[in-house]
Amino acid sequence: MAYEVTLITGDGTGPELAEAARKCVDATGVEINWDVQEAGIDVMEKTGTPIPDSTIESVRRTRCALKAPITTPVGTGFRSINVYLRQELGLFACIRPCKYYPGVRSYFSEVGVDIVIVRENTEDLYAGVEFEKGKPETEKLIDFINGLPSDRKIKTKADETGVSIKPISVSGTERIVRCAFEYAQKNGRKKVTAVHKANIMKYSDGLYLATATEVAKDYPDIEFEERIVDNMCMQLVQKPELYDVIVLPNLYGDILSDLGAGLVGGLGVAPGANIGPEGAVFEATHGSAPKYKGQNKVNPTALILSGMLMLQHMGELDAAKRLEQAVADVIKEGKDVTYDLKPNRDDPTAVGTQEMAAAICAKLQG
Protein backbone atom coordinates (compact mmCIF):
# COMPACT_ATOMS: atom_id res chain seq x y z
CA MET A 1 0.00 0.00 0.00
CA ALA A 2 1.37 3.41 -1.00
CA TYR A 3 2.15 6.13 1.51
CA GLU A 4 0.43 9.50 1.19
CA VAL A 5 2.98 12.36 1.34
CA THR A 6 2.66 16.08 0.70
CA LEU A 7 5.47 17.51 -1.44
CA ILE A 8 5.83 21.26 -0.86
CA THR A 9 7.87 22.56 -3.77
CA GLY A 10 8.86 25.91 -2.23
CA ASP A 11 10.36 28.77 -4.21
CA GLY A 12 13.77 29.95 -5.42
CA THR A 13 15.73 26.73 -5.95
CA GLY A 14 13.04 24.82 -4.07
CA PRO A 15 11.26 23.25 -7.07
CA GLU A 16 14.56 21.94 -8.48
CA LEU A 17 15.52 20.43 -5.13
CA ALA A 18 12.03 18.97 -4.64
CA GLU A 19 12.28 17.23 -8.02
CA ALA A 20 15.71 15.81 -7.20
CA ALA A 21 14.68 14.56 -3.75
CA ARG A 22 11.46 13.04 -5.04
CA LYS A 23 13.34 11.05 -7.68
CA CYS A 24 15.78 9.70 -5.11
CA VAL A 25 13.07 8.70 -2.64
CA ASP A 26 11.13 6.99 -5.43
CA ALA A 27 14.29 5.16 -6.52
CA THR A 28 14.34 3.30 -3.17
CA GLY A 29 11.26 1.40 -4.33
CA VAL A 30 9.02 2.67 -1.54
CA GLU A 31 5.66 3.48 -3.14
CA ILE A 32 4.50 7.02 -2.44
CA ASN A 33 1.52 9.00 -3.68
CA TRP A 34 2.84 12.56 -3.78
CA ASP A 35 0.37 15.39 -3.26
CA VAL A 36 2.25 18.34 -4.78
CA GLN A 37 1.52 21.66 -3.07
CA GLU A 38 2.93 25.18 -3.31
CA ALA A 39 4.17 27.69 -0.75
CA GLY A 40 6.38 30.77 -0.79
CA ILE A 41 6.82 33.96 -2.76
CA ASP A 42 5.77 32.52 -6.13
CA VAL A 43 2.38 31.34 -4.92
CA MET A 44 1.91 34.53 -2.88
CA GLU A 45 1.84 36.52 -6.11
CA LYS A 46 -1.15 34.44 -7.21
CA THR A 47 -3.06 33.91 -3.96
CA GLY A 48 -2.01 36.77 -1.67
CA THR A 49 -0.61 34.37 0.91
CA PRO A 50 2.67 32.42 0.97
CA ILE A 51 0.91 29.46 2.59
CA PRO A 52 -2.38 28.57 0.90
CA ASP A 53 -4.99 26.79 2.99
CA SER A 54 -4.80 23.87 0.56
CA THR A 55 -1.16 23.29 1.51
CA ILE A 56 -1.89 23.21 5.23
CA GLU A 57 -4.90 20.97 4.70
CA SER A 58 -2.84 18.56 2.61
CA VAL A 59 -0.29 18.15 5.40
CA ARG A 60 -3.08 17.70 7.94
CA ARG A 61 -4.49 14.93 5.73
CA THR A 62 -1.27 13.09 4.89
CA ARG A 63 0.41 13.81 8.26
CA CYS A 64 3.73 13.75 6.40
CA ALA A 65 5.43 16.29 4.14
CA LEU A 66 8.74 16.74 2.36
CA LYS A 67 9.26 20.48 2.08
CA ALA A 68 11.70 22.25 -0.22
CA PRO A 69 13.15 25.61 0.94
CA ILE A 70 10.84 28.61 1.13
CA THR A 71 11.68 32.33 1.14
CA THR A 72 10.00 34.35 3.88
CA PRO A 73 8.60 37.51 2.20
CA VAL A 74 10.20 40.72 3.47
CA GLY A 75 8.00 43.56 4.69
CA THR A 76 4.69 41.73 4.32
CA GLY A 77 3.80 40.98 7.93
CA PHE A 78 4.73 37.29 7.68
CA ARG A 79 7.27 36.55 10.43
CA SER A 80 8.55 33.22 9.07
CA ILE A 81 6.80 30.67 6.93
CA ASN A 82 8.80 27.85 8.49
CA VAL A 83 7.96 28.96 12.04
CA TYR A 84 4.30 29.34 11.06
CA LEU A 85 4.16 25.78 9.68
CA ARG A 86 5.73 24.35 12.82
CA GLN A 87 3.39 26.20 15.14
CA GLU A 88 0.25 25.68 13.04
CA LEU A 89 0.87 21.94 12.73
CA GLY A 90 2.11 21.42 16.31
CA LEU A 91 5.57 20.26 15.21
CA PHE A 92 7.23 20.71 18.58
CA ALA A 93 10.52 18.92 17.85
CA CYS A 94 13.12 19.82 15.26
CA ILE A 95 15.65 17.01 14.75
CA ARG A 96 18.78 17.89 12.80
CA PRO A 97 21.49 15.25 12.36
CA CYS A 98 24.97 16.65 11.72
CA LYS A 99 26.98 13.77 10.27
CA TYR A 100 30.22 13.89 8.34
CA TYR A 101 30.31 12.08 4.99
CA PRO A 102 33.79 11.35 3.57
CA GLY A 103 34.42 13.53 0.53
CA VAL A 104 32.79 16.66 1.96
CA ARG A 105 35.25 19.49 2.61
CA SER A 106 35.49 20.13 6.36
CA TYR A 107 38.13 21.13 8.89
CA PHE A 108 36.79 18.25 11.00
CA SER A 109 37.03 15.52 8.37
CA GLU A 110 39.37 13.44 10.52
CA VAL A 111 37.09 13.55 13.55
CA GLY A 112 34.05 11.82 12.08
CA VAL A 113 31.45 14.14 13.61
CA ASP A 114 28.08 12.45 14.17
CA ILE A 115 25.79 14.46 16.45
CA VAL A 116 22.04 15.05 16.51
CA ILE A 117 20.52 18.39 17.50
CA VAL A 118 17.04 18.11 19.06
CA ARG A 119 15.51 21.59 19.19
CA GLU A 120 12.27 22.66 20.87
CA ASN A 121 10.14 24.40 18.23
CA THR A 122 7.28 26.19 19.97
CA GLU A 123 8.52 28.15 22.99
CA ASP A 124 11.38 30.45 23.99
CA LEU A 125 12.02 33.74 22.18
CA TYR A 126 10.68 32.26 18.94
CA ALA A 127 7.18 32.10 20.43
CA GLY A 128 6.80 35.55 18.91
CA VAL A 129 5.58 37.35 22.05
CA GLU A 130 7.09 40.73 21.14
CA PHE A 131 6.30 44.37 21.79
CA GLU A 132 7.50 47.11 19.46
CA LYS A 133 9.18 50.28 20.67
CA GLY A 134 6.93 53.29 20.84
CA LYS A 135 3.64 51.35 20.91
CA PRO A 136 1.09 52.02 23.67
CA GLU A 137 1.01 48.35 24.64
CA THR A 138 4.77 48.35 25.03
CA GLU A 139 4.64 51.33 27.36
CA LYS A 140 1.86 49.65 29.31
CA LEU A 141 3.90 46.44 29.64
CA ILE A 142 7.01 48.31 30.77
CA ASP A 143 5.00 50.29 33.32
CA PHE A 144 3.48 47.05 34.61
CA ILE A 145 6.87 45.36 34.95
CA ASN A 146 8.38 48.40 36.65
CA GLY A 147 5.43 48.55 39.04
CA LEU A 148 6.01 45.03 40.35
CA PRO A 149 7.68 44.60 43.77
CA SER A 150 11.04 43.62 42.34
CA ASP A 151 14.44 45.21 41.88
CA ARG A 152 14.41 44.12 38.23
CA LYS A 153 13.31 47.13 36.21
CA ILE A 154 13.40 48.15 32.57
CA LYS A 155 15.37 51.36 32.81
CA THR A 156 15.06 52.61 29.24
CA LYS A 157 11.98 54.47 27.95
CA ALA A 158 9.15 52.85 26.02
CA ASP A 159 9.74 55.03 22.96
CA GLU A 160 13.18 53.46 22.47
CA THR A 161 12.69 49.96 23.90
CA GLY A 162 11.43 46.76 22.27
CA VAL A 163 10.54 43.80 24.48
CA SER A 164 10.51 40.08 23.72
CA ILE A 165 9.08 37.55 26.16
CA LYS A 166 10.79 34.19 26.65
CA PRO A 167 8.29 31.53 27.80
CA ILE A 168 9.71 28.15 28.89
CA SER A 169 7.27 25.64 30.37
CA VAL A 170 7.57 22.38 32.29
CA SER A 171 5.30 20.59 29.82
CA GLY A 172 7.15 21.91 26.76
CA THR A 173 10.51 20.98 28.25
CA GLU A 174 9.38 17.51 29.32
CA ARG A 175 8.08 16.83 25.84
CA ILE A 176 11.27 17.82 23.99
CA VAL A 177 13.65 16.15 26.45
CA ARG A 178 11.68 12.89 26.29
CA CYS A 179 11.82 13.16 22.51
CA ALA A 180 15.63 13.41 22.72
CA PHE A 181 15.94 10.40 25.02
CA GLU A 182 13.55 8.30 22.96
CA TYR A 183 15.44 9.21 19.81
CA ALA A 184 18.65 8.12 21.55
CA GLN A 185 17.14 4.78 22.58
CA LYS A 186 15.64 4.08 19.17
CA ASN A 187 18.84 4.92 17.28
CA GLY A 188 21.42 3.32 19.53
CA ARG A 189 22.76 6.60 20.90
CA LYS A 190 24.55 6.62 24.24
CA LYS A 191 24.31 10.15 25.65
CA VAL A 192 21.99 13.17 25.85
CA THR A 193 23.34 16.64 26.63
CA ALA A 194 20.91 19.37 27.74
CA VAL A 195 22.04 22.90 26.83
CA HIS A 196 20.96 26.02 28.73
CA LYS A 197 21.95 29.36 30.26
CA ALA A 198 20.55 28.64 33.72
CA ASN A 199 23.39 30.49 35.43
CA ILE A 200 21.88 33.76 34.16
CA MET A 201 18.22 33.08 33.30
CA LYS A 202 17.32 31.20 36.43
CA TYR A 203 13.52 31.11 36.02
CA SER A 204 13.34 30.12 32.34
CA ASP A 205 16.54 28.24 31.52
CA GLY A 206 16.72 27.21 35.17
CA LEU A 207 13.31 25.60 34.82
CA TYR A 208 14.47 23.94 31.59
CA LEU A 209 17.52 22.43 33.28
CA ALA A 210 15.63 21.26 36.38
CA THR A 211 12.93 19.64 34.25
CA ALA A 212 15.45 17.98 31.93
CA THR A 213 17.29 16.56 34.93
CA GLU A 214 14.08 15.02 36.25
CA VAL A 215 13.14 13.51 32.88
CA ALA A 216 16.63 12.01 32.57
CA LYS A 217 15.94 9.84 35.64
CA ASP A 218 13.43 7.86 33.55
CA TYR A 219 16.18 6.81 31.13
CA PRO A 220 18.95 5.24 33.26
CA ASP A 221 20.39 3.42 30.23
CA ILE A 222 21.29 6.74 28.55
CA GLU A 223 24.05 8.96 29.96
CA PHE A 224 22.89 12.49 30.78
CA GLU A 225 24.87 15.69 31.18
CA GLU A 226 24.27 19.44 30.96
CA ARG A 227 26.25 22.26 29.40
CA ILE A 228 25.97 26.06 29.45
CA VAL A 229 25.34 27.19 25.87
CA ASP A 230 28.46 29.33 25.38
CA ASN A 231 30.66 26.54 26.73
CA MET A 232 28.80 24.08 24.50
CA CYS A 233 29.79 26.10 21.42
CA MET A 234 33.44 25.95 22.43
CA GLN A 235 33.21 22.24 23.24
CA LEU A 236 31.75 21.44 19.82
CA VAL A 237 34.61 23.20 18.07
CA GLN A 238 37.29 21.68 20.30
CA LYS A 239 36.05 18.11 20.74
CA PRO A 240 32.79 17.36 18.89
CA GLU A 241 33.49 13.62 19.08
CA LEU A 242 32.48 13.70 22.77
CA TYR A 243 28.85 14.55 21.97
CA ASP A 244 25.94 12.50 20.71
CA VAL A 245 22.36 13.81 21.11
CA ILE A 246 22.06 17.46 22.16
CA VAL A 247 18.69 18.84 23.33
CA LEU A 248 18.09 22.59 23.45
CA PRO A 249 15.46 25.31 23.77
CA ASN A 250 14.40 27.00 20.53
CA LEU A 251 16.92 29.83 20.08
CA TYR A 252 20.00 27.89 21.16
CA GLY A 253 18.87 24.99 18.99
CA ASP A 254 18.65 27.24 15.95
CA ILE A 255 22.16 28.59 16.51
CA LEU A 256 23.81 25.28 17.32
CA SER A 257 22.14 23.62 14.33
CA ASP A 258 24.16 25.87 12.04
CA LEU A 259 27.29 25.33 14.12
CA GLY A 260 26.80 21.57 13.83
CA ALA A 261 26.25 21.88 10.08
CA GLY A 262 29.48 23.85 9.83
CA LEU A 263 31.38 21.05 11.52
CA VAL A 264 30.34 18.55 8.83
CA GLY A 265 30.72 20.74 5.76
CA GLY A 266 27.89 23.26 5.72
CA LEU A 267 24.17 23.60 5.24
CA GLY A 268 24.31 21.79 1.91
CA VAL A 269 24.59 18.47 3.75
CA ALA A 270 22.32 19.28 6.72
CA PRO A 271 18.86 17.62 6.74
CA GLY A 272 16.05 18.26 9.19
CA ALA A 273 12.84 16.78 10.55
CA ASN A 274 10.01 18.58 12.37
CA ILE A 275 7.94 16.14 14.40
CA GLY A 276 4.66 16.49 16.29
CA PRO A 277 1.81 14.32 17.53
CA GLU A 278 -0.25 14.97 14.41
CA GLY A 279 2.40 14.68 11.72
CA ALA A 280 5.87 15.53 10.47
CA VAL A 281 7.53 17.86 7.97
CA PHE A 282 10.99 17.07 6.59
CA GLU A 283 13.14 19.89 5.22
CA ALA A 284 16.69 20.96 4.48
CA THR A 285 18.27 23.30 7.01
CA HIS A 286 19.35 25.77 4.31
CA GLY A 287 17.32 28.47 2.58
CA SER A 288 15.94 28.84 -0.93
CA ALA A 289 18.98 30.58 -2.55
CA PRO A 290 16.83 32.52 -5.05
CA LYS A 291 19.89 33.88 -6.89
CA TYR A 292 20.51 30.33 -8.18
CA LYS A 293 16.91 29.75 -9.24
CA GLY A 294 16.61 27.78 -12.47
CA GLN A 295 20.36 27.22 -12.82
CA ASN A 296 20.41 23.50 -11.90
CA LYS A 297 23.42 24.28 -9.72
CA VAL A 298 22.68 23.85 -6.02
CA ASN A 299 23.54 20.83 -3.92
CA PRO A 300 20.48 18.57 -3.39
CA THR A 301 22.06 16.50 -0.59
CA ALA A 302 20.32 18.16 2.37
CA LEU A 303 16.81 17.67 0.98
CA ILE A 304 17.58 14.14 -0.22
CA LEU A 305 18.83 13.26 3.27
CA SER A 306 15.65 14.86 4.65
CA GLY A 307 13.82 12.34 2.49
CA MET A 308 15.95 9.66 4.14
CA LEU A 309 14.77 10.89 7.56
CA MET A 310 11.20 10.74 6.25
CA LEU A 311 11.67 7.09 5.26
CA GLN A 312 13.02 6.36 8.75
CA HIS A 313 9.94 8.05 10.25
CA MET A 314 7.69 5.86 8.09
CA GLY A 315 9.45 2.75 9.37
CA GLU A 316 11.07 2.06 5.99
CA LEU A 317 14.44 1.55 7.63
CA ASP A 318 16.04 -0.53 4.89
CA ALA A 319 15.10 2.01 2.22
CA ALA A 320 16.40 4.84 4.40
CA LYS A 321 19.70 3.03 4.94
CA ARG A 322 20.11 2.34 1.24
CA LEU A 323 19.36 5.96 0.33
CA GLU A 324 21.85 7.31 2.84
CA GLN A 325 24.49 4.88 1.60
CA ALA A 326 23.88 5.90 -2.01
CA VAL A 327 24.33 9.56 -1.08
CA ALA A 328 27.49 8.74 0.88
CA ASP A 329 28.92 6.70 -2.02
CA VAL A 330 28.34 9.45 -4.59
CA ILE A 331 29.90 12.08 -2.32
CA LYS A 332 32.89 9.87 -1.51
CA GLU A 333 33.55 9.13 -5.19
CA GLY A 334 33.47 12.88 -5.85
CA LYS A 335 32.67 12.54 -9.54
CA ASP A 336 28.97 13.31 -9.93
CA VAL A 337 28.70 16.07 -7.33
CA THR A 338 27.83 19.76 -7.42
CA TYR A 339 30.46 22.49 -7.40
CA ASP A 340 30.43 22.99 -3.61
CA LEU A 341 31.41 19.36 -3.05
CA LYS A 342 34.45 19.58 -5.32
CA PRO A 343 37.90 20.34 -3.80
CA ASN A 344 37.92 23.41 -6.07
CA ARG A 345 34.60 25.19 -6.48
CA ASP A 346 35.58 26.22 -10.02
CA ASP A 347 36.11 22.60 -11.06
CA PRO A 348 34.58 22.30 -14.57
CA THR A 349 33.69 18.65 -13.92
CA ALA A 350 31.05 19.62 -11.34
CA VAL A 351 27.56 18.42 -12.25
CA GLY A 352 24.17 19.98 -11.71
CA THR A 353 21.41 19.33 -9.18
CA GLN A 354 19.55 16.83 -11.33
CA GLU A 355 22.71 15.04 -12.49
CA MET A 356 23.81 14.44 -8.90
CA ALA A 357 20.34 13.13 -8.07
CA ALA A 358 20.53 10.83 -11.10
CA ALA A 359 23.86 9.44 -9.86
CA ILE A 360 22.31 8.71 -6.47
CA CYS A 361 19.37 6.99 -8.16
CA ALA A 362 21.78 4.89 -10.22
CA LYS A 363 23.52 3.73 -7.02
CA LEU A 364 20.16 2.73 -5.58
CA GLN A 365 19.11 0.82 -8.67
CA GLY A 366 22.50 -0.68 -9.52
PDB file of C-alpha atoms in Angstrom, residues 67 69 80 82-83 86 93-101 113-121 126 176 179-180 183 189 236 244-264 266-267 269-275 281-287 302 305-306 308-309 312:
ATOM      1  CA  LYS A  67       9.263  20.477   2.076  1.00  0.00           C
ATOM      2  CA  PRO A  69      13.154  25.608   0.939  1.00  0.00           C
ATOM      3  CA  SER A  80       8.551  33.221   9.074  1.00  0.00           C
ATOM      4  CA  ASN A  82       8.803  27.847   8.486  1.00  0.00           C
ATOM      5  CA  VAL A  83       7.963  28.958  12.043  1.00  0.00           C
ATOM      6  CA  ARG A  86       5.732  24.352  12.819  1.00  0.00           C
ATOM      7  CA  ALA A  93      10.524  18.922  17.855  1.00  0.00           C
ATOM      8  CA  CYS A  94      13.124  19.820  15.258  1.00  0.00           C
ATOM      9  CA  ILE A  95      15.646  17.014  14.747  1.00  0.00           C
ATOM     10  CA  ARG A  96      18.784  17.888  12.799  1.00  0.00           C
ATOM     11  CA  PRO A  97      21.491  15.246  12.359  1.00  0.00           C
ATOM     12  CA  CYS A  98      24.968  16.646  11.719  1.00  0.00           C
ATOM     13  CA  LYS A  99      26.981  13.771  10.267  1.00  0.00           C
ATOM     14  CA  TYR A 100      30.223  13.891   8.336  1.00  0.00           C
ATOM     15  CA  TYR A 101      30.307  12.083   4.987  1.00  0.00           C
ATOM     16  CA  VAL A 113      31.452  14.135  13.615  1.00  0.00           C
ATOM     17  CA  ASP A 114      28.079  12.452  14.175  1.00  0.00           C
ATOM     18  CA  ILE A 115      25.792  14.458  16.450  1.00  0.00           C
ATOM     19  CA  VAL A 116      22.042  15.051  16.508  1.00  0.00           C
ATOM     20  CA  ILE A 117      20.518  18.391  17.496  1.00  0.00           C
ATOM     21  CA  VAL A 118      17.045  18.113  19.059  1.00  0.00           C
ATOM     22  CA  ARG A 119      15.513  21.589  19.189  1.00  0.00           C
ATOM     23  CA  GLU A 120      12.274  22.663  20.869  1.00  0.00           C
ATOM     24  CA  ASN A 121      10.142  24.399  18.227  1.00  0.00           C
ATOM     25  CA  TYR A 126      10.677  32.257  18.937  1.00  0.00           C
ATOM     26  CA  ILE A 176      11.266  17.824  23.991  1.00  0.00           C
ATOM     27  CA  CYS A 179      11.822  13.161  22.512  1.00  0.00           C
ATOM     28  CA  ALA A 180      15.626  13.409  22.717  1.00  0.00           C
ATOM     29  CA  TYR A 183      15.442   9.214  19.808  1.00  0.00           C
ATOM     30  CA  ARG A 189      22.764   6.604  20.902  1.00  0.00           C
ATOM     31  CA  LEU A 236      31.752  21.443  19.819  1.00  0.00           C
ATOM     32  CA  ASP A 244      25.942  12.502  20.706  1.00  0.00           C
ATOM     33  CA  VAL A 245      22.360  13.814  21.113  1.00  0.00           C
ATOM     34  CA  ILE A 246      22.063  17.456  22.157  1.00  0.00           C
ATOM     35  CA  VAL A 247      18.691  18.844  23.328  1.00  0.00           C
ATOM     36  CA  LEU A 248      18.093  22.591  23.454  1.00  0.00           C
ATOM     37  CA  PRO A 249      15.460  25.309  23.768  1.00  0.00           C
ATOM     38  CA  ASN A 250      14.399  26.995  20.535  1.00  0.00           C
ATOM     39  CA  LEU A 251      16.917  29.834  20.081  1.00  0.00           C
ATOM     40  CA  TYR A 252      20.005  27.887  21.163  1.00  0.00           C
ATOM     41  CA  GLY A 253      18.868  24.995  18.987  1.00  0.00           C
ATOM     42  CA  ASP A 254      18.652  27.238  15.952  1.00  0.00           C
ATOM     43  CA  ILE A 255      22.158  28.592  16.510  1.00  0.00           C
ATOM     44  CA  LEU A 256      23.812  25.277  17.316  1.00  0.00           C
ATOM     45  CA  SER A 257      22.144  23.615  14.333  1.00  0.00           C
ATOM     46  CA  ASP A 258      24.155  25.868  12.041  1.00  0.00           C
ATOM     47  CA  LEU A 259      27.288  25.328  14.117  1.00  0.00           C
ATOM     48  CA  GLY A 260      26.798  21.572  13.827  1.00  0.00           C
ATOM     49  CA  ALA A 261      26.246  21.878  10.078  1.00  0.00           C
ATOM     50  CA  GLY A 262      29.478  23.855   9.832  1.00  0.00           C
ATOM     51  CA  LEU A 263      31.376  21.049  11.520  1.00  0.00           C
ATOM     52  CA  VAL A 264      30.343  18.551   8.834  1.00  0.00           C
ATOM     53  CA  GLY A 266      27.889  23.260   5.717  1.00  0.00           C
ATOM     54  CA  LEU A 267      24.170  23.604   5.242  1.00  0.00           C
ATOM     55  CA  VAL A 269      24.588  18.470   3.749  1.00  0.00           C
ATOM     56  CA  ALA A 270      22.317  19.281   6.715  1.00  0.00           C
ATOM     57  CA  PRO A 271      18.862  17.616   6.736  1.00  0.00           C
ATOM     58  CA  GLY A 272      16.051  18.256   9.191  1.00  0.00           C
ATOM     59  CA  ALA A 273      12.836  16.782  10.552  1.00  0.00           C
ATOM     60  CA  ASN A 274      10.011  18.583  12.372  1.00  0.00           C
ATOM     61  CA  ILE A 275       7.940  16.145  14.397  1.00  0.00           C
ATOM     62  CA  VAL A 281       7.532  17.860   7.971  1.00  0.00           C
ATOM     63  CA  PHE A 282      10.993  17.069   6.593  1.00  0.00           C
ATOM     64  CA  GLU A 283      13.136  19.888   5.224  1.00  0.00           C
ATOM     65  CA  ALA A 284      16.689  20.961   4.478  1.00  0.00           C
ATOM     66  CA  THR A 285      18.268  23.300   7.010  1.00  0.00           C
ATOM     67  CA  HIS A 286      19.348  25.767   4.314  1.00  0.00           C
ATOM     68  CA  GLY A 287      17.317  28.469   2.584  1.00  0.00           C
ATOM     69  CA  ALA A 302      20.316  18.163   2.366  1.00  0.00           C
ATOM     70  CA  LEU A 305      18.830  13.259   3.267  1.00  0.00           C
ATOM     71  CA  SER A 306      15.655  14.858   4.652  1.00  0.00           C
ATOM     72  CA  MET A 308      15.952   9.660   4.142  1.00  0.00           C
ATOM     73  CA  LEU A 309      14.775  10.894   7.564  1.00  0.00           C
ATOM     74  CA  GLN A 312      13.015   6.357   8.753  1.00  0.00           C
TER      75      GLN A 312
END
